[in-house]
PDB file of C-alpha atoms in Angstrom:
ATOM      1  CA  MET A   8       0.000   0.000   0.000  1.00 33.00           C
ATOM      2  CA  SER A   9       1.271   3.452  -0.841  1.00 36.00           C
ATOM      3  CA  GLU A  10       2.570   5.860   1.717  1.00 40.00           C
ATOM      4  CA  ILE A  11       0.870   8.939   0.283  1.00 40.00           C
ATOM      5  CA  LYS A  12      -0.904  10.554   3.141  1.00 43.00           C
ATOM      6  CA  SER A  13      -2.714  13.628   4.209  1.00 43.00           C
ATOM      7  CA  THR A  14      -0.569  15.255   6.782  1.00 42.00           C
ATOM      8  CA  PRO A  15      -1.796  14.607  10.321  1.00 42.00           C
ATOM      9  CA  THR A  16      -1.160  18.249  11.226  1.00 50.00           C
ATOM     10  CA  LEU A  17      -3.362  20.675   9.338  1.00 49.00           C
ATOM     11  CA  LYS A  18      -0.903  23.383   8.397  1.00 70.00           C
ATOM     12  CA  ARG A  19      -1.304  26.852   6.899  1.00 72.00           C
ATOM     13  CA  LEU A  20       1.529  28.844   5.338  1.00 69.00           C
ATOM     14  CA  LYS A  21       1.043  32.576   4.705  1.00 76.00           C
ATOM     15  CA  GLY A  22       2.791  34.472   1.915  1.00 71.00           C
ATOM     16  CA  GLU A  23       5.398  31.797   1.121  1.00 66.00           C
ATOM     17  CA  PHE A  24       4.359  31.076  -2.467  1.00 67.00           C
ATOM     18  CA  LYS A  25       4.559  33.119  -5.665  1.00 66.00           C
ATOM     19  CA  TRP A  26       3.453  31.846  -9.075  1.00 65.00           C
ATOM     20  CA  ASP A  27       6.308  31.036 -11.486  1.00 62.00           C
ATOM     21  CA  ASP A  28       5.121  31.031 -15.099  1.00 58.00           C
ATOM     22  CA  MET A  29       8.426  29.522 -16.325  1.00 54.00           C
ATOM     23  CA  THR A  30       8.889  32.270 -18.987  1.00 53.00           C
ATOM     24  CA  ARG A  31      12.616  32.295 -18.242  1.00 54.00           C
ATOM     25  CA  PHE A  32      12.790  28.947 -20.066  1.00 57.00           C
ATOM     26  CA  PRO A  33      12.023  29.640 -23.734  1.00 62.00           C
ATOM     27  CA  GLY A  34      10.379  26.815 -25.585  1.00 63.00           C
ATOM     28  CA  ILE A  35       7.630  25.645 -27.811  1.00 64.00           C
ATOM     29  CA  PRO A  36       4.859  25.995 -26.905  1.00 66.00           C
ATOM     30  CA  LYS A  37       5.371  29.204 -24.958  1.00 64.00           C
ATOM     31  CA  PRO A  38       4.411  28.956 -21.289  1.00 68.00           C
ATOM     32  CA  ASP A  39       1.024  30.302 -20.274  1.00 71.00           C
ATOM     33  CA  GLN A  40       1.668  33.747 -18.792  1.00 76.00           C
ATOM     34  CA  ARG A  41      -1.615  33.972 -16.903  1.00 85.00           C
ATOM     35  CA  ILE A  42      -1.400  33.882 -13.125  1.00 87.00           C
ATOM     36  CA  PRO A  43      -3.728  31.319 -11.549  1.00 94.00           C
ATOM     37  CA  ILE A  44      -5.862  32.224  -8.566  1.00 95.00           C
ATOM     38  CA  LEU A  45      -5.745  28.646  -7.212  1.00 96.00           C
ATOM     39  CA  TRP A  46      -2.856  26.250  -7.713  1.00 94.00           C
ATOM     40  CA  ILE A  47      -1.097  23.242  -6.231  1.00 93.00           C
ATOM     41  CA  SER A  48       2.623  23.434  -5.627  1.00 90.00           C
ATOM     42  CA  PRO A  49       5.262  20.990  -4.356  1.00 88.00           C
ATOM     43  CA  ARG A  50       7.314  21.962  -1.324  1.00 84.00           C
ATOM     44  CA  SER A  51      10.333  20.311   0.273  1.00 78.00           C
ATOM     45  CA  SER A  52       9.772  18.581   3.577  1.00 77.00           C
ATOM     46  CA  ASP A  53      12.148  17.575   6.364  1.00 78.00           C
ATOM     47  CA  ASP A  54      12.553  14.144   4.726  1.00 79.00           C
ATOM     48  CA  LYS A  55      14.493  14.267   1.438  1.00 82.00           C
ATOM     49  CA  PHE A  56      12.258  11.567  -0.098  1.00 85.00           C
ATOM     50  CA  ILE A  57       8.967  13.241   0.866  1.00 84.00           C
ATOM     51  CA  THR A  58       7.389  16.105  -1.060  1.00 86.00           C
ATOM     52  CA  ASP A  59       4.610  18.145   0.529  1.00 87.00           C
ATOM     53  CA  TYR A  60       1.829  19.383  -1.753  1.00 88.00           C
ATOM     54  CA  VAL A  61       0.077  22.617  -0.872  1.00 91.00           C
ATOM     55  CA  LEU A  62      -2.967  24.396  -2.284  1.00 94.00           C
ATOM     56  CA  ILE A  63      -2.399  28.146  -2.668  1.00 94.00           C
ATOM     57  CA  ASN A  64      -5.333  30.564  -2.394  1.00 95.00           C
ATOM     58  CA  HIS A  65      -4.610  33.647  -4.527  1.00 94.00           C
ATOM     59  CA  THR A  66      -8.279  34.527  -5.101  1.00 96.00           C
ATOM     60  CA  GLY A  67      -8.233  37.692  -3.012  1.00 95.00           C
ATOM     61  CA  GLU A  68     -10.928  36.315  -0.700  1.00 96.00           C
ATOM     62  CA  SER A  69     -11.191  33.735   2.052  1.00 96.00           C
ATOM     63  CA  LEU A  70     -12.266  30.277   0.974  1.00 97.00           C
ATOM     64  CA  GLU A  71     -15.094  29.139   3.236  1.00 97.00           C
ATOM     65  CA  LEU A  72     -14.317  25.442   2.791  1.00 96.00           C
ATOM     66  CA  VAL A  73     -11.570  23.384   1.154  1.00 95.00           C
ATOM     67  CA  THR A  74     -11.976  19.599   1.038  1.00 93.00           C
ATOM     68  CA  ILE A  75      -9.344  17.222  -0.344  1.00 92.00           C
ATOM     69  CA  ASP A  76      -9.811  13.521  -1.123  1.00 88.00           C
ATOM     70  CA  ILE A  77      -6.758  11.440  -2.030  1.00 85.00           C
ATOM     71  CA  GLY A  78      -6.897   8.223  -4.018  1.00 80.00           C
ATOM     72  CA  GLY A  79      -5.114   6.268  -6.689  1.00 77.00           C
ATOM     73  CA  PHE A  80      -4.091   2.880  -7.986  1.00 76.00           C
ATOM     74  CA  ALA A  81      -1.070   0.914  -9.147  1.00 74.00           C
ATOM     75  CA  THR A  82      -0.439  -2.062 -11.340  1.00 65.00           C
ATOM     76  CA  VAL A  83       2.092  -4.584 -10.119  1.00 68.00           C
ATOM     77  CA  ASP A  84       5.032  -5.015 -12.518  1.00 70.00           C
ATOM     78  CA  ASP A  85       2.982  -3.254 -15.213  1.00 66.00           C
ATOM     79  CA  ASP A  86       0.525  -6.159 -15.215  1.00 67.00           C
ATOM     80  CA  PRO A  87      -2.921  -4.655 -15.844  1.00 59.00           C
ATOM     81  CA  GLU A  88      -4.562  -7.686 -14.220  1.00 55.00           C
ATOM     82  CA  VAL A  89      -3.205  -6.854 -10.760  1.00 52.00           C
ATOM     83  CA  VAL A  90      -4.367  -3.544  -9.338  1.00 56.00           C
ATOM     84  CA  MET A  91      -3.969  -2.108  -5.862  1.00 56.00           C
ATOM     85  CA  ASN A  92      -6.298   0.695  -4.836  1.00 58.00           C
ATOM     86  CA  LEU A  93      -5.537   3.555  -2.517  1.00 58.00           C
ATOM     87  CA  SER A  94      -8.191   5.565  -0.759  1.00 59.00           C
ATOM     88  CA  GLU A  95      -7.971   7.981   2.123  1.00 60.00           C
ATOM     89  CA  SER A  96     -10.429   9.934   4.157  1.00 61.00           C
ATOM     90  CA  GLU A  97     -10.972  13.541   3.278  1.00 76.00           C
ATOM     91  CA  ARG A  98      -8.992  16.443   4.688  1.00 86.00           C
ATOM     92  CA  THR A  99     -10.917  19.661   5.381  1.00 91.00           C
ATOM     93  CA  TYR A 100      -9.948  23.285   5.964  1.00 94.00           C
ATOM     94  CA  THR A 101     -12.253  26.197   6.767  1.00 94.00           C
ATOM     95  CA  ASP A 102     -11.659  29.937   6.293  1.00 94.00           C
ATOM     96  CA  VAL A 103      -8.505  29.747   4.173  1.00 95.00           C
ATOM     97  CA  GLU A 104      -7.395  33.381   3.889  1.00 94.00           C
ATOM     98  CA  PRO A 105      -5.963  34.994   0.719  1.00 94.00           C
ATOM     99  CA  ASP A 106      -2.282  34.239  -0.002  1.00 92.00           C
ATOM    100  CA  VAL A 107      -2.378  31.270   2.362  1.00 93.00           C
ATOM    101  CA  ALA A 108      -1.257  27.790   1.346  1.00 92.00           C
ATOM    102  CA  VAL A 109      -2.692  24.717   3.035  1.00 93.00           C
ATOM    103  CA  LEU A 110      -0.878  21.410   3.190  1.00 89.00           C
ATOM    104  CA  ILE A 111      -3.027  18.857   1.351  1.00 89.00           C
ATOM    105  CA  ALA A 112      -0.879  15.738   0.841  1.00 84.00           C
ATOM    106  CA  GLN A 113       2.577  14.216   0.938  1.00 82.00           C
ATOM    107  CA  TYR A 114       4.271  12.155  -1.774  1.00 77.00           C
ATOM    108  CA  ASP A 115       6.957   9.587  -0.936  1.00 77.00           C
ATOM    109  CA  GLU A 116       9.358   9.019  -3.851  1.00 77.00           C
ATOM    110  CA  MET A 117      10.322   5.573  -2.560  1.00 73.00           C
ATOM    111  CA  TYR A 118       6.832   4.129  -2.060  1.00 73.00           C
ATOM    112  CA  ASP A 119       4.568   6.169  -4.341  1.00 71.00           C
ATOM    113  CA  SER A 120       6.466   6.270  -7.649  1.00 72.00           C
ATOM    114  CA  ASP A 121       4.493   3.349  -9.154  1.00 72.00           C
ATOM    115  CA  PHE A 122       1.105   4.730  -8.121  1.00 76.00           C
ATOM    116  CA  VAL A 123      -1.226   6.794 -10.262  1.00 79.00           C
ATOM    117  CA  LEU A 124      -2.244   9.322  -7.644  1.00 82.00           C
ATOM    118  CA  GLN A 125      -5.527  11.214  -7.651  1.00 85.00           C
ATOM    119  CA  LEU A 126      -6.504  14.410  -5.858  1.00 89.00           C
ATOM    120  CA  ASN A 127     -10.089  15.626  -5.685  1.00 91.00           C
ATOM    121  CA  VAL A 128     -10.276  19.211  -4.447  1.00 94.00           C
ATOM    122  CA  SER A 129     -13.571  20.925  -3.600  1.00 95.00           C
ATOM    123  CA  ILE A 130     -13.744  24.621  -2.776  1.00 96.00           C
ATOM    124  CA  VAL A 131     -16.564  26.832  -1.538  1.00 97.00           C
ATOM    125  CA  SER A 132     -16.321  30.636  -1.605  1.00 96.00           C
ATOM    126  CA  LYS A 133     -18.717  33.582  -1.809  1.00 96.00           C
ATOM    127  CA  SER A 134     -17.703  34.804  -5.270  1.00 94.00           C
ATOM    128  CA  LEU A 135     -16.695  31.485  -6.871  1.00 94.00           C
ATOM    129  CA  GLY A 136     -19.487  29.337  -5.440  1.00 96.00           C
ATOM    130  CA  LYS A 137     -18.777  25.606  -5.186  1.00 97.00           C
ATOM    131  CA  LEU A 138     -16.015  24.290  -7.451  1.00 97.00           C
ATOM    132  CA  SER A 139     -14.575  20.795  -7.786  1.00 96.00           C
ATOM    133  CA  PHE A 140     -11.306  19.758  -9.410  1.00 96.00           C
ATOM    134  CA  ALA A 141      -9.892  16.302 -10.136  1.00 94.00           C
ATOM    135  CA  LEU A 142      -6.369  15.490 -11.233  1.00 91.00           C
ATOM    136  CA  SER A 143      -4.372  12.306 -11.452  1.00 88.00           C
ATOM    137  CA  LYS A 144      -0.802  11.566 -12.401  1.00 85.00           C
ATOM    138  CA  LYS A 145       1.872   8.946 -11.934  1.00 82.00           C
ATOM    139  CA  GLY A 146       5.004  10.049 -10.098  1.00 78.00           C
ATOM    140  CA  GLY A 147       3.718  13.109  -8.248  1.00 79.00           C
ATOM    141  CA  PHE A 148       2.075  16.285  -9.478  1.00 82.00           C
ATOM    142  CA  GLY A 149       4.551  19.146  -9.794  1.00 84.00           C
ATOM    143  CA  THR A 150       3.053  22.641  -9.973  1.00 89.00           C
ATOM    144  CA  VAL A 151      -0.557  22.570 -11.191  1.00 92.00           C
ATOM    145  CA  PRO A 152      -2.679  25.656 -11.966  1.00 93.00           C
ATOM    146  CA  LEU A 153      -6.223  24.729 -10.901  1.00 95.00           C
ATOM    147  CA  LEU A 154      -8.112  27.923 -11.764  1.00 96.00           C
ATOM    148  CA  TYR A 155      -7.339  31.165 -13.605  1.00 94.00           C
ATOM    149  CA  ALA A 156      -9.089  34.503 -12.975  1.00 92.00           C
ATOM    150  CA  ASP A 157     -11.024  34.153 -16.249  1.00 92.00           C
ATOM    151  CA  GLY A 158     -12.564  30.890 -14.964  1.00 92.00           C
ATOM    152  CA  ASP A 159     -10.450  28.660 -17.209  1.00 93.00           C
ATOM    153  CA  SER A 160      -9.394  25.331 -15.728  1.00 93.00           C
ATOM    154  CA  LYS A 161      -8.081  22.109 -17.196  1.00 92.00           C
ATOM    155  CA  TYR A 162      -9.092  20.164 -14.073  1.00 92.00           C
ATOM    156  CA  MET A 163     -12.531  21.532 -13.139  1.00 94.00           C
ATOM    157  CA  ILE A 164     -15.385  19.052 -12.905  1.00 92.00           C
ATOM    158  CA  LYS A 165     -18.456  20.614 -14.500  1.00 77.00           C
TER     159      LYS A 165
END
């Protein structure tokens, strides 16, 4: 069973994160230069094999409720017949202020690298209403823009 886990200590980090649009690395296609108002970002932890994942609120308003469900699956030795499932209870935050990041999950490079991990993020706010996002990826997530100011999102469940 995977070691991905919601952190037992609900943690909030204020003003530690700034969006990096990667424009310093020229390439094709050009990086999106929009700044998201909600995004997930990796952060180093005390353990060199563990990466913390945080959700950053850059909406300019407090989020009334943030709920995170973690799940995923893995095949054993790339055999599609053998599947292990991962499911965790939800993690909930209330009143997440602007420019605050909340710790939503941890990824262990040693134990989780073969898992396809899934995050389901639900948010409730006065101006945005209720929004839900789902993303899954093998090998961790990296930096993921969840929602732009114009309402565009690759991960929103409609």
